[in-house]
Amino acid sequence: MLEIKFVRQNLSKVQEALAKRGNPIDLDVFKSLEEKRRKILSEIEALRHRRNLVSDEIAQMKKERKDAMERVTEMRGVSSRIKDLEKDLSQTEESVNQFLLNIPNIPDASVPLGKDSSENPVIKRIGKIQDVGFKIKSHWELGEKLKILDFERASKITGSRFPLYFGAGARLERALINFMLDVHTSEHGYTEVLPPFIVNRQSMTNTGQLPKFEDDLFKLHGWDYFLIPTAEVPVTNIHQGEVLAEDLLPIRYTAYTPCFRSEAGSYGKDTRGLIRQHQFNKVELVKFTTPETSYDELETLLQDAESILSRLHLPYQVVTLCTGDMGFSAAKTYDIEVWMPYQGVYREISSCSNFEDFQSRRANIRFKQKGKKGTELVHTLNGSGLAVGRTVAAILENHQQSDGSVRIPEVLKSYMGGIEVIRP
RNA sequence: GGAGAGAUGGCCGAGUAGGUCGAAGGCGCUCGCCUGCUAAGCGAGUGUGGGGCGAAAGUUCCACCCCGGGUUCGAAUCCCGGUCUCUCCGCCA
């Protein structure tokens, strides 16, 4: 959420920034609501001031055993007037708030201008794409032939877009989770977290999934709870409402969680394989930083995610999301895209973002500098490190051999109980 | 699921016959003094958010003692509802 004062004082700047993102918003409604809110508020405060003064007077008169009836009667009127205004105020505040909650973040100045994903500049490509000299199979074909993936049976159990792994496939998924967590905790300085997989409405609102994107979430019947679409939600909300000591920052957490997404509106897209599922596993990286360091921390966050791909010998590229392609809460985002040889395209496998104070304002996460007055909002960041199902897909396709077997990357061997190749 | 106890400032902890309580006291922290160093000691200060005035220091007003309602001229204090935590019983991986 943007700061109300900032929006009020920078109407045209905000409007311009939102136009760049491709979601123009008419701020006139906001302007008049906000004026109304401030007008009512100052009237209420004046009346409350008066009431406070006279109430003290009444107390004094009672002490001196004087008759205070006249004042009491007067204050009855004042109090009921206040009550009416308060009702009006809370309605207006609610409207202003709803408006603000639906305004996306303002892109950082370094974010390239563009209308959609076709305009995301590639900033680097790592790893060689080799011509293997045989016909590349898709990961779903490999998975089914190797008897490690079974999409048909998964749909019997639940429906379409749910994964079912067997044997070395299940082991590979688990190996990747452990490998990623181990690297991030022991080499990159993150603290491992295992959070709830179900969160309440407030947490979803704090990180920006709500109120706008409820259709993308799975909601629990009879509860105001939701399945998490990413560990970002529970992990960022660990510190909601807290004032952190500055010397604790930056805080770095990594968490494995399953992720649940309704994928509303994606009918027909990526219908085969592991790319787009209602349930998938992900290892997430989350940081809380000071405003001064958040952009440096975004760069190292990106490196931390990249290092997983390098160690798995998977070719990838990094793009900067342009203004028109960024998520609602982000101020700047890098996507890491892994090479998927069957389709011959790079596919998103990690998304690393700096949210600046957009989430921390909603979640009220602050820090305090020693010896300094007041508090300041932290900056929050997160990135996938990595999406596990897509990593399995990438390993299958990139490390397949002409006989339909798949080589396990060296770094995973110890996690795979010595399995070096998955064979039919 | 049943019974009970509790929720106060960065932390601990007073405050219930409603009025000068934004809240005692302690700890912590900041600044100053003192002191071979450290510790101790002494003095002063020290919540958050919003608004007005001010270049700033500051000053002033409003709100906040878990959350939401209610009673009242006036609520941290009384009433109702909710959330969370703890204890006991039951059940359970």
Short mmCIF file of C-alpha atoms (C1' of nucleotides) in Angstrom, two decimals:
data_model
loop_
_atom_site.label_atom_id
_atom_site.label_comp_id
_atom_site.label_asym_id
_atom_site.label_seq_id
_atom_site.Cartn_x
_atom_site.Cartn_y
_atom_site.Cartn_z
CA MET A 1 0.00 0.00 0.00
CA LEU A 2 1.17 3.48 -0.76
CA GLU A 3 1.30 6.09 1.96
CA ILE A 4 -1.90 8.08 2.05
CA LYS A 5 -0.05 11.35 2.51
CA PHE A 6 2.23 10.57 -0.43
CA VAL A 7 -0.72 9.84 -2.70
CA ARG A 8 -2.54 12.97 -1.58
CA GLN A 9 0.48 15.16 -2.24
CA ASN A 10 1.60 13.47 -5.46
CA LEU A 11 -1.61 12.72 -7.30
CA SER A 12 -0.22 13.22 -10.78
CA LYS A 13 3.02 11.37 -10.05
CA VAL A 14 1.07 8.37 -8.79
CA GLN A 15 -1.30 8.49 -11.71
CA GLU A 16 1.65 8.56 -14.11
CA ALA A 17 3.38 5.62 -12.43
CA LEU A 18 0.24 3.53 -12.57
CA ALA A 19 -0.27 4.33 -16.23
CA LYS A 20 3.24 2.96 -16.87
CA ARG A 21 2.18 -0.30 -15.29
CA GLY A 22 -0.78 -0.47 -17.62
CA ASN A 23 -3.40 -0.07 -14.95
CA PRO A 24 -4.53 3.52 -15.06
CA ILE A 25 -6.57 4.51 -12.04
CA ASP A 26 -8.77 7.54 -11.68
CA LEU A 27 -7.62 9.31 -8.55
CA ASP A 28 -10.37 11.94 -8.52
CA VAL A 29 -12.55 9.66 -6.43
CA PHE A 30 -9.69 9.23 -4.01
CA LYS A 31 -9.11 12.95 -3.89
CA SER A 32 -12.64 13.84 -2.90
CA LEU A 33 -12.94 10.99 -0.42
CA GLU A 34 -9.70 11.97 1.22
CA GLU A 35 -10.77 15.61 1.46
CA LYS A 36 -13.99 14.53 3.08
CA ARG A 37 -12.14 12.27 5.51
CA ARG A 38 -9.83 15.05 6.60
CA LYS A 39 -12.67 17.52 7.01
CA ILE A 40 -14.69 15.19 9.23
CA LEU A 41 -11.63 14.24 11.20
CA SER A 42 -10.71 17.80 12.09
CA GLU A 43 -14.27 18.53 13.14
CA ILE A 44 -14.32 15.46 15.35
CA GLU A 45 -11.02 16.40 16.92
CA ALA A 46 -12.23 19.88 17.75
CA LEU A 47 -15.35 18.47 19.40
CA ARG A 48 -13.37 15.88 21.32
CA HIS A 49 -11.07 18.59 22.56
CA ARG A 50 -14.06 20.52 23.83
CA ARG A 51 -15.49 17.43 25.48
CA ASN A 52 -12.21 16.64 27.21
CA LEU A 53 -12.00 20.17 28.62
CA VAL A 54 -15.57 20.27 29.88
CA SER A 55 -15.39 16.78 31.33
CA ASP A 56 -12.49 17.92 33.46
CA GLU A 57 -14.52 20.93 34.47
CA ILE A 58 -17.41 18.71 35.49
CA ALA A 59 -15.09 16.58 37.57
CA GLN A 60 -13.82 19.70 39.27
CA MET A 61 -17.32 21.05 39.93
CA LYS A 62 -18.43 17.75 41.40
CA LYS A 63 -15.47 17.79 43.70
CA GLU A 64 -16.49 21.23 44.88
CA ARG A 65 -20.07 20.00 45.20
CA LYS A 66 -21.37 22.47 42.64
CA ASP A 67 -24.20 21.71 40.29
CA ALA A 68 -22.87 20.58 36.91
CA MET A 69 -26.15 19.73 35.27
CA GLU A 70 -25.97 22.48 32.69
CA ARG A 71 -22.57 21.31 31.43
CA VAL A 72 -23.62 17.70 31.43
CA THR A 73 -26.60 18.50 29.27
CA GLU A 74 -24.43 20.46 26.88
CA MET A 75 -21.98 17.59 26.62
CA ARG A 76 -24.75 15.14 25.89
CA GLY A 77 -25.34 17.03 22.67
CA VAL A 78 -21.66 17.22 21.86
CA SER A 79 -21.20 13.52 22.45
CA SER A 80 -24.05 12.51 20.23
CA ARG A 81 -22.76 14.82 17.52
CA ILE A 82 -19.36 13.14 17.83
CA LYS A 83 -20.95 9.74 17.56
CA ASP A 84 -22.71 10.67 14.33
CA LEU A 85 -19.54 12.09 12.83
CA GLU A 86 -17.58 9.03 13.86
CA LYS A 87 -19.96 6.81 11.98
CA ASP A 88 -19.53 8.98 8.93
CA LEU A 89 -15.77 8.99 9.38
CA SER A 90 -15.39 5.26 9.64
CA GLN A 91 -17.36 4.78 6.45
CA THR A 92 -15.22 7.31 4.63
CA GLU A 93 -12.04 5.82 6.02
CA GLU A 94 -13.15 2.41 4.85
CA SER A 95 -13.64 3.72 1.33
CA VAL A 96 -10.28 5.49 1.28
CA ASN A 97 -8.63 2.39 2.60
CA GLN A 98 -10.23 0.13 0.03
CA PHE A 99 -9.02 2.49 -2.62
CA LEU A 100 -5.45 2.41 -1.34
CA LEU A 101 -5.47 -1.37 -0.93
CA ASN A 102 -6.26 -1.69 -4.61
CA ILE A 103 -3.49 0.58 -5.86
CA PRO A 104 -0.36 -1.34 -6.94
CA ASN A 105 3.16 -0.37 -6.04
CA ILE A 106 5.07 2.31 -7.93
CA PRO A 107 7.90 0.91 -10.08
CA ASP A 108 11.45 1.80 -9.12
CA ALA A 109 13.11 4.34 -11.44
CA SER A 110 15.43 1.65 -12.81
CA VAL A 111 12.55 -0.51 -14.08
CA PRO A 112 12.38 -0.49 -17.90
CA LEU A 113 9.23 0.85 -19.51
CA GLY A 114 7.19 -1.74 -21.38
CA LYS A 115 3.71 -3.07 -21.90
CA ASP A 116 4.06 -6.82 -21.31
CA SER A 117 6.45 -9.75 -20.98
CA SER A 118 7.61 -9.37 -24.57
CA GLU A 119 9.40 -6.21 -23.50
CA ASN A 120 11.35 -7.62 -20.57
CA PRO A 121 15.04 -7.06 -21.30
CA VAL A 122 17.34 -10.07 -20.91
CA ILE A 123 20.21 -9.05 -18.71
CA LYS A 124 22.22 -12.25 -18.86
CA ARG A 125 22.32 -15.78 -20.22
CA ILE A 126 24.24 -18.47 -18.38
CA GLY A 127 25.05 -22.01 -19.49
CA LYS A 128 25.43 -23.53 -22.92
CA ILE A 129 22.51 -24.87 -24.83
CA GLN A 130 23.84 -27.97 -26.53
CA ASP A 131 22.68 -29.73 -29.63
CA VAL A 132 22.39 -33.27 -28.27
CA GLY A 133 21.96 -34.95 -31.62
CA PHE A 134 18.79 -36.87 -30.83
CA LYS A 135 15.13 -36.03 -30.58
CA ILE A 136 14.42 -34.27 -27.28
CA LYS A 137 11.49 -35.64 -25.30
CA SER A 138 9.17 -33.55 -23.11
CA HIS A 139 9.51 -33.94 -19.35
CA TRP A 140 6.01 -35.42 -19.10
CA GLU A 141 6.80 -38.07 -21.65
CA LEU A 142 10.07 -38.88 -19.90
CA GLY A 143 8.38 -38.84 -16.50
CA GLU A 144 5.66 -41.23 -17.59
CA LYS A 145 8.04 -43.61 -19.35
CA LEU A 146 10.35 -43.63 -16.36
CA LYS A 147 7.30 -44.27 -14.15
CA ILE A 148 8.15 -41.38 -11.90
CA LEU A 149 5.27 -39.07 -12.86
CA ASP A 150 1.63 -40.07 -13.27
CA PHE A 151 -0.73 -37.30 -14.29
CA GLU A 152 -3.63 -39.59 -15.16
CA ARG A 153 -3.82 -41.15 -11.75
CA ALA A 154 -3.36 -37.75 -10.11
CA SER A 155 -6.49 -36.55 -11.85
CA LYS A 156 -8.41 -39.54 -10.49
CA ILE A 157 -7.39 -38.61 -6.98
CA THR A 158 -8.22 -34.95 -7.28
CA GLY A 159 -8.59 -33.49 -10.76
CA SER A 160 -6.45 -31.95 -13.43
CA ARG A 161 -3.26 -30.08 -12.59
CA PHE A 162 -2.15 -32.04 -9.57
CA PRO A 163 1.15 -33.85 -9.42
CA LEU A 164 1.78 -37.47 -8.48
CA TYR A 165 5.37 -38.64 -8.18
CA PHE A 166 6.68 -42.16 -7.70
CA GLY A 167 9.97 -43.74 -6.77
CA ALA A 168 13.03 -41.85 -7.97
CA GLY A 169 10.78 -38.97 -9.03
CA ALA A 170 9.43 -38.47 -5.53
CA ARG A 171 12.95 -38.88 -4.24
CA LEU A 172 14.23 -36.27 -6.70
CA GLU A 173 11.64 -33.75 -5.56
CA ARG A 174 12.60 -34.33 -1.94
CA ALA A 175 16.30 -34.25 -2.79
CA LEU A 176 15.92 -30.85 -4.43
CA ILE A 177 14.05 -29.42 -1.46
CA ASN A 178 16.77 -30.56 0.92
CA PHE A 179 19.56 -29.47 -1.38
CA MET A 180 18.14 -25.97 -1.80
CA LEU A 181 17.49 -25.51 1.91
CA ASP A 182 20.98 -26.73 2.76
CA VAL A 183 22.67 -24.36 0.33
CA HIS A 184 20.66 -21.34 1.46
CA THR A 185 21.10 -22.01 5.16
CA SER A 186 24.71 -23.10 5.27
CA GLU A 187 26.16 -20.97 2.47
CA HIS A 188 23.90 -17.96 2.00
CA GLY A 189 23.05 -17.07 5.59
CA TYR A 190 19.32 -17.75 5.65
CA THR A 191 17.47 -19.15 8.65
CA GLU A 192 15.26 -22.10 7.87
CA VAL A 193 11.56 -21.64 8.63
CA LEU A 194 8.67 -24.08 8.44
CA PRO A 195 5.51 -21.95 8.51
CA PRO A 196 1.77 -22.65 8.41
CA PHE A 197 0.44 -23.55 4.96
CA ILE A 198 -2.90 -21.94 5.71
CA VAL A 199 -3.17 -18.25 6.54
CA ASN A 200 -5.88 -15.77 7.47
CA ARG A 201 -7.28 -12.88 5.48
CA GLN A 202 -5.14 -10.27 7.18
CA SER A 203 -1.90 -12.00 6.21
CA MET A 204 -3.05 -12.32 2.61
CA THR A 205 -3.92 -8.62 2.59
CA ASN A 206 -0.58 -7.64 4.11
CA THR A 207 1.46 -9.17 1.31
CA GLY A 208 -0.92 -7.93 -1.40
CA GLN A 209 -2.72 -11.09 -2.59
CA LEU A 210 -5.92 -9.58 -1.22
CA PRO A 211 -8.23 -7.83 -1.73
CA LYS A 212 -7.64 -7.86 -5.49
CA PHE A 213 -6.75 -11.45 -6.28
CA GLU A 214 -9.06 -13.62 -4.22
CA ASP A 215 -9.97 -15.62 -7.37
CA ASP A 216 -6.41 -16.90 -7.59
CA LEU A 217 -6.55 -18.43 -4.12
CA PHE A 218 -8.02 -21.59 -2.64
CA LYS A 219 -10.24 -20.67 0.28
CA LEU A 220 -11.23 -23.03 3.07
CA HIS A 221 -14.92 -23.73 3.29
CA GLY A 222 -16.43 -22.36 6.49
CA TRP A 223 -13.27 -20.53 7.53
CA ASP A 224 -11.84 -17.18 6.58
CA TYR A 225 -8.57 -18.98 5.85
CA PHE A 226 -6.69 -19.60 2.61
CA LEU A 227 -4.15 -22.11 1.32
CA ILE A 228 -0.91 -20.25 0.69
CA PRO A 229 0.01 -19.55 -2.94
CA THR A 230 3.64 -19.02 -1.86
CA ALA A 231 5.68 -19.11 1.35
CA GLU A 232 6.09 -15.37 0.91
CA VAL A 233 2.76 -14.92 2.68
CA PRO A 234 3.35 -16.76 5.98
CA VAL A 235 7.05 -15.89 6.15
CA THR A 236 6.68 -12.15 5.51
CA ASN A 237 3.91 -12.08 8.07
CA ILE A 238 6.14 -13.56 10.77
CA HIS A 239 6.98 -10.00 11.79
CA GLN A 240 3.68 -8.26 11.18
CA GLY A 241 3.05 -5.53 13.72
CA GLU A 242 6.60 -5.68 15.08
CA VAL A 243 9.26 -3.06 15.66
CA LEU A 244 12.60 -4.71 14.90
CA ALA A 245 15.92 -3.51 16.28
CA GLU A 246 18.03 -2.17 13.44
CA ASP A 247 20.97 -4.39 14.30
CA LEU A 248 18.85 -7.46 13.61
CA LEU A 249 18.59 -6.42 9.98
CA PRO A 250 18.84 -7.78 7.42
CA ILE A 251 16.77 -10.78 8.44
CA ARG A 252 16.95 -13.63 5.92
CA TYR A 253 14.58 -16.58 5.97
CA THR A 254 14.25 -19.57 3.72
CA ALA A 255 11.24 -21.86 3.78
CA TYR A 256 10.04 -24.91 1.96
CA THR A 257 6.27 -25.04 1.49
CA PRO A 258 3.80 -26.49 -0.92
CA CYS A 259 2.01 -23.75 -2.87
CA PHE A 260 -1.62 -23.75 -3.96
CA ARG A 261 -2.94 -21.67 -6.82
CA SER A 262 -6.30 -21.80 -8.50
CA GLU A 263 -4.71 -20.69 -11.78
CA ALA A 264 -7.96 -18.95 -12.63
CA GLY A 265 -7.96 -17.73 -16.20
CA SER A 266 -5.18 -20.02 -17.40
CA TYR A 267 -7.36 -22.62 -19.09
CA GLY A 268 -5.52 -24.16 -22.00
CA LYS A 269 -2.10 -22.84 -20.97
CA ASP A 270 0.61 -25.39 -20.16
CA THR A 271 -1.94 -28.14 -19.83
CA ARG A 272 0.69 -30.86 -19.90
CA GLY A 273 3.45 -31.57 -17.45
CA LEU A 274 4.68 -29.95 -14.27
CA ILE A 275 4.80 -26.36 -15.38
CA ARG A 276 1.42 -25.12 -14.22
CA GLN A 277 -0.12 -27.05 -11.34
CA HIS A 278 -2.65 -26.24 -8.64
CA GLN A 279 -0.19 -27.61 -6.10
CA PHE A 280 3.58 -27.43 -6.30
CA ASN A 281 6.57 -27.25 -4.00
CA LYS A 282 8.79 -24.24 -3.64
CA VAL A 283 11.72 -23.14 -1.57
CA GLU A 284 11.35 -19.44 -0.90
CA LEU A 285 13.79 -16.73 0.17
CA VAL A 286 12.50 -13.78 2.19
CA LYS A 287 14.40 -10.74 3.47
CA PHE A 288 13.66 -7.83 5.77
CA THR A 289 16.10 -4.94 5.27
CA THR A 290 16.62 -1.24 5.83
CA PRO A 291 15.63 1.02 2.94
CA GLU A 292 19.28 1.84 2.29
CA THR A 293 20.30 -1.75 1.58
CA SER A 294 17.25 -3.25 -0.07
CA TYR A 295 18.45 -2.91 -3.65
CA ASP A 296 21.82 -4.46 -2.83
CA GLU A 297 19.97 -7.25 -1.07
CA LEU A 298 17.85 -7.77 -4.18
CA GLU A 299 21.03 -8.41 -6.19
CA THR A 300 22.34 -10.98 -3.70
CA LEU A 301 18.91 -12.58 -3.47
CA LEU A 302 19.04 -13.05 -7.23
CA GLN A 303 22.55 -14.53 -6.99
CA ASP A 304 21.44 -16.92 -4.27
CA ALA A 305 18.66 -18.24 -6.48
CA GLU A 306 20.90 -18.36 -9.55
CA SER A 307 23.51 -20.40 -7.73
CA ILE A 308 21.05 -23.30 -7.43
CA LEU A 309 20.61 -23.42 -11.20
CA SER A 310 24.35 -23.24 -11.83
CA ARG A 311 25.02 -26.13 -9.48
CA LEU A 312 22.39 -28.19 -11.26
CA HIS A 313 23.98 -27.32 -14.62
CA LEU A 314 20.77 -25.91 -15.99
CA PRO A 315 21.03 -23.13 -18.60
CA TYR A 316 19.06 -20.03 -17.70
CA GLN A 317 18.58 -16.37 -18.38
CA VAL A 318 17.68 -13.46 -16.17
CA VAL A 319 15.21 -10.80 -17.26
CA THR A 320 14.13 -7.59 -15.62
CA LEU A 321 10.36 -7.31 -15.60
CA CYS A 322 9.24 -4.19 -17.40
CA THR A 323 6.68 -1.83 -15.90
CA GLY A 324 3.77 -3.55 -17.62
CA ASP A 325 4.66 -7.07 -16.47
CA MET A 326 5.32 -6.55 -12.77
CA GLY A 327 3.27 -8.04 -9.97
CA PHE A 328 0.93 -5.91 -7.89
CA SER A 329 3.17 -5.40 -4.85
CA ALA A 330 6.60 -5.23 -6.45
CA ALA A 331 8.75 -2.15 -7.05
CA LYS A 332 11.28 -4.15 -9.06
CA THR A 333 11.45 -7.78 -10.14
CA TYR A 334 13.97 -10.05 -11.80
CA ASP A 335 12.76 -13.31 -13.25
CA ILE A 336 15.08 -16.25 -13.69
CA GLU A 337 14.03 -18.36 -16.63
CA VAL A 338 15.32 -21.89 -17.11
CA TRP A 339 15.91 -23.41 -20.53
CA MET A 340 13.26 -25.97 -21.46
CA PRO A 341 14.68 -27.77 -24.53
CA TYR A 342 11.54 -29.64 -25.61
CA GLN A 343 9.65 -26.42 -26.28
CA GLY A 344 12.85 -24.52 -26.96
CA VAL A 345 11.94 -21.68 -24.61
CA TYR A 346 13.04 -20.17 -21.33
CA ARG A 347 10.44 -20.61 -18.58
CA GLU A 348 10.16 -18.74 -15.31
CA ILE A 349 11.59 -20.73 -12.42
CA SER A 350 12.19 -17.92 -9.96
CA SER A 351 10.92 -14.42 -9.41
CA CYS A 352 12.95 -12.09 -7.18
CA SER A 353 11.36 -8.84 -6.05
CA ASN A 354 11.92 -5.83 -3.89
CA PHE A 355 8.62 -4.60 -2.45
CA GLU A 356 10.25 -1.66 -0.70
CA ASP A 357 7.80 -0.56 2.03
CA PHE A 358 4.63 -1.60 0.16
CA GLN A 359 4.09 -4.78 2.16
CA SER A 360 5.61 -3.53 5.40
CA ARG A 361 3.16 -0.62 5.49
CA ARG A 362 0.23 -3.02 5.15
CA ALA A 363 1.74 -5.44 7.64
CA ASN A 364 3.09 -2.67 9.88
CA ILE A 365 6.65 -3.97 10.10
CA ARG A 366 9.05 -1.33 11.34
CA PHE A 367 12.55 -0.97 12.65
CA LYS A 368 14.08 1.37 15.15
CA GLN A 369 17.54 2.83 15.05
CA LYS A 370 19.28 3.10 18.38
CA GLY A 371 19.31 6.62 19.69
CA LYS A 372 17.03 7.83 16.93
CA LYS A 373 13.52 9.04 17.50
CA GLY A 374 10.63 7.20 15.96
CA THR A 375 10.47 4.16 13.74
CA GLU A 376 10.77 3.48 10.06
CA LEU A 377 9.20 0.88 7.78
CA VAL A 378 11.46 -1.98 6.74
CA HIS A 379 11.79 -3.08 3.14
CA THR A 380 10.70 -6.61 2.28
CA LEU A 381 12.02 -8.79 -0.52
CA ASN A 382 11.47 -12.31 -1.66
CA GLY A 383 12.34 -14.71 -4.39
CA SER A 384 11.94 -18.34 -5.30
CA GLY A 385 14.97 -20.36 -4.61
CA LEU A 386 13.57 -22.28 -6.60
CA ALA A 387 10.21 -23.63 -7.75
CA VAL A 388 10.84 -27.33 -7.24
CA GLY A 389 8.42 -28.91 -9.71
CA ARG A 390 9.74 -26.79 -12.53
CA THR A 391 13.26 -27.68 -11.49
CA VAL A 392 12.42 -31.38 -11.80
CA ALA A 393 10.96 -30.68 -15.24
CA ALA A 394 14.11 -28.82 -16.25
CA ILE A 395 16.39 -31.58 -14.98
CA LEU A 396 14.43 -34.23 -16.86
CA GLU A 397 14.54 -32.33 -20.12
CA ASN A 398 18.04 -30.94 -19.94
CA HIS A 399 19.76 -34.02 -18.57
CA GLN A 400 17.98 -36.64 -20.64
CA GLN A 401 19.98 -39.09 -22.71
CA SER A 402 19.21 -40.70 -26.06
CA ASP A 403 17.95 -43.90 -24.41
CA GLY A 404 15.34 -42.03 -22.37
CA SER A 405 17.30 -42.13 -19.12
CA VAL A 406 18.09 -39.02 -17.08
CA ARG A 407 21.39 -38.13 -15.43
CA ILE A 408 21.19 -36.83 -11.87
CA PRO A 409 23.33 -33.72 -11.32
CA GLU A 410 26.44 -34.38 -9.27
CA VAL A 411 25.36 -32.17 -6.35
CA LEU A 412 22.20 -34.22 -5.84
CA LYS A 413 23.80 -37.65 -5.75
CA SER A 414 24.21 -37.77 -2.00
CA TYR A 415 20.60 -36.70 -1.63
CA MET A 416 19.52 -39.44 -4.05
CA GLY A 417 21.04 -42.31 -2.13
CA GLY A 418 23.67 -42.74 -4.79
CA ILE A 419 21.32 -42.92 -7.77
CA GLU A 420 23.23 -41.43 -10.72
CA VAL A 421 20.84 -42.13 -13.52
CA ILE A 422 17.09 -42.66 -13.57
CA ARG A 423 16.37 -45.47 -16.04
CA PRO A 424 13.14 -46.95 -17.31
"C1'" G B 1 -15.20 -30.70 23.14
"C1'" G B 2 -15.81 -29.22 28.87
"C1'" A B 3 -13.94 -26.00 33.22
"C1'" G B 4 -11.02 -21.97 34.80
"C1'" A B 5 -7.15 -17.82 34.57
"C1'" G B 6 -5.11 -13.93 31.91
"C1'" A B 7 -3.99 -10.00 27.83
"C1'" U B 8 -1.13 -2.68 30.21
"C1'" G B 9 4.67 1.12 27.11
"C1'" G B 10 11.26 -2.20 24.07
"C1'" C B 11 10.84 -5.82 28.42
"C1'" C B 12 9.06 -6.87 33.55
"C1'" G B 13 5.18 -5.07 36.33
"C1'" A B 14 1.50 -1.50 39.35
"C1'" G B 15 -3.14 0.42 38.49
"C1'" U B 16 -10.97 -2.39 39.50
"C1'" A B 17 -15.93 1.39 44.75
"C1'" G B 18 -15.13 5.37 36.50
"C1'" G B 19 -12.57 11.69 36.58
"C1'" U B 20 -5.41 15.53 36.67
"C1'" C B 21 -3.50 7.86 34.06
"C1'" G B 22 -0.29 8.07 28.25
"C1'" A B 23 -0.42 5.47 32.56
"C1'" A B 24 3.65 4.30 39.32
"C1'" G B 25 8.05 1.39 39.99
"C1'" G B 26 11.98 -1.50 37.98
"C1'" C B 27 14.96 -3.12 33.80
"C1'" G B 28 16.81 -1.60 29.26
"C1'" C B 29 18.26 2.46 26.20
"C1'" U B 30 20.22 7.77 25.19
"C1'" C B 31 22.89 12.08 26.86
"C1'" G B 32 25.85 14.34 30.76
"C1'" C B 33 28.85 13.83 35.33
"C1'" C B 34 32.12 10.76 37.95
"C1'" U B 35 36.05 7.06 37.31
"C1'" G B 36 43.59 4.18 35.62
"C1'" C B 37 40.02 0.56 32.51
"C1'" U B 38 35.55 -2.21 33.43
"C1'" A B 39 31.71 -2.53 36.95
"C1'" A B 40 29.14 0.38 40.30
"C1'" G B 41 27.29 5.37 41.31
"C1'" C B 42 24.89 10.32 40.35
"C1'" G B 43 21.69 13.68 37.20
"C1'" A B 44 18.40 14.36 33.04
"C1'" G B 45 15.69 12.18 29.18
"C1'" U B 46 13.24 8.00 26.89
"C1'" G B 47 5.97 4.89 23.45
"C1'" U B 48 3.34 4.80 18.60
"C1'" G B 49 0.22 6.97 14.81
"C1'" G B 50 -2.27 11.34 12.90
"C1'" G B 51 -3.27 16.87 12.56
"C1'" G B 52 -1.98 22.44 13.49
"C1'" C B 53 2.01 26.15 14.17
"C1'" G B 54 7.58 26.42 13.33
"C1'" A B 55 13.33 26.79 8.92
"C1'" A B 56 14.56 23.69 13.03
"C1'" A B 57 14.77 22.62 18.13
"C1'" G B 58 10.17 22.48 19.66
"C1'" U B 59 5.14 23.25 20.78
"C1'" U B 60 0.00 22.14 20.72
"C1'" C B 61 -4.42 19.12 19.65
"C1'" C B 62 -6.62 14.08 18.71
"C1'" A B 63 -6.32 8.79 19.13
"C1'" C B 64 -4.26 4.29 21.21
"C1'" C B 65 -3.72 0.21 28.12
"C1'" C B 66 -5.63 -7.33 22.87
"C1'" C B 67 -9.87 -6.28 19.02
"C1'" G B 68 -15.06 -4.62 18.17
"C1'" G B 69 -19.54 -2.73 20.24
"C1'" G B 70 -22.27 -0.57 24.63
"C1'" U B 71 -23.24 2.42 29.29
"C1'" U B 72 -21.66 7.55 30.85
"C1'" C B 73 -20.71 14.52 30.62
"C1'" G B 74 -16.24 11.32 31.24
"C1'" A B 75 -13.73 4.25 30.73
"C1'" A B 76 -7.15 1.03 31.13
"C1'" U B 77 -11.01 0.75 34.94
"C1'" C B 78 -18.23 -1.10 34.29
"C1'" C B 79 -21.36 -4.32 30.53
"C1'" C B 80 -21.72 -7.44 25.90
"C1'" G B 81 -19.30 -10.05 21.76
"C1'" G B 82 -14.73 -11.83 19.65
"C1'" U B 83 -9.44 -13.22 19.25
"C1'" C B 84 -5.16 -15.04 21.41
"C1'" U B 85 -2.23 -17.21 25.53
"C1'" C B 86 -1.90 -20.36 29.87
"C1'" U B 87 -3.77 -24.42 33.38
"C1'" C B 88 -6.89 -28.79 34.26
"C1'" C B 89 -10.16 -32.75 32.10
"C1'" G B 90 -11.55 -35.39 27.62
"C1'" C B 91 -9.99 -36.78 22.64
"C1'" C B 92 -6.18 -37.38 19.19
"C1'" A B 93 -1.17 -37.85 15.09
#
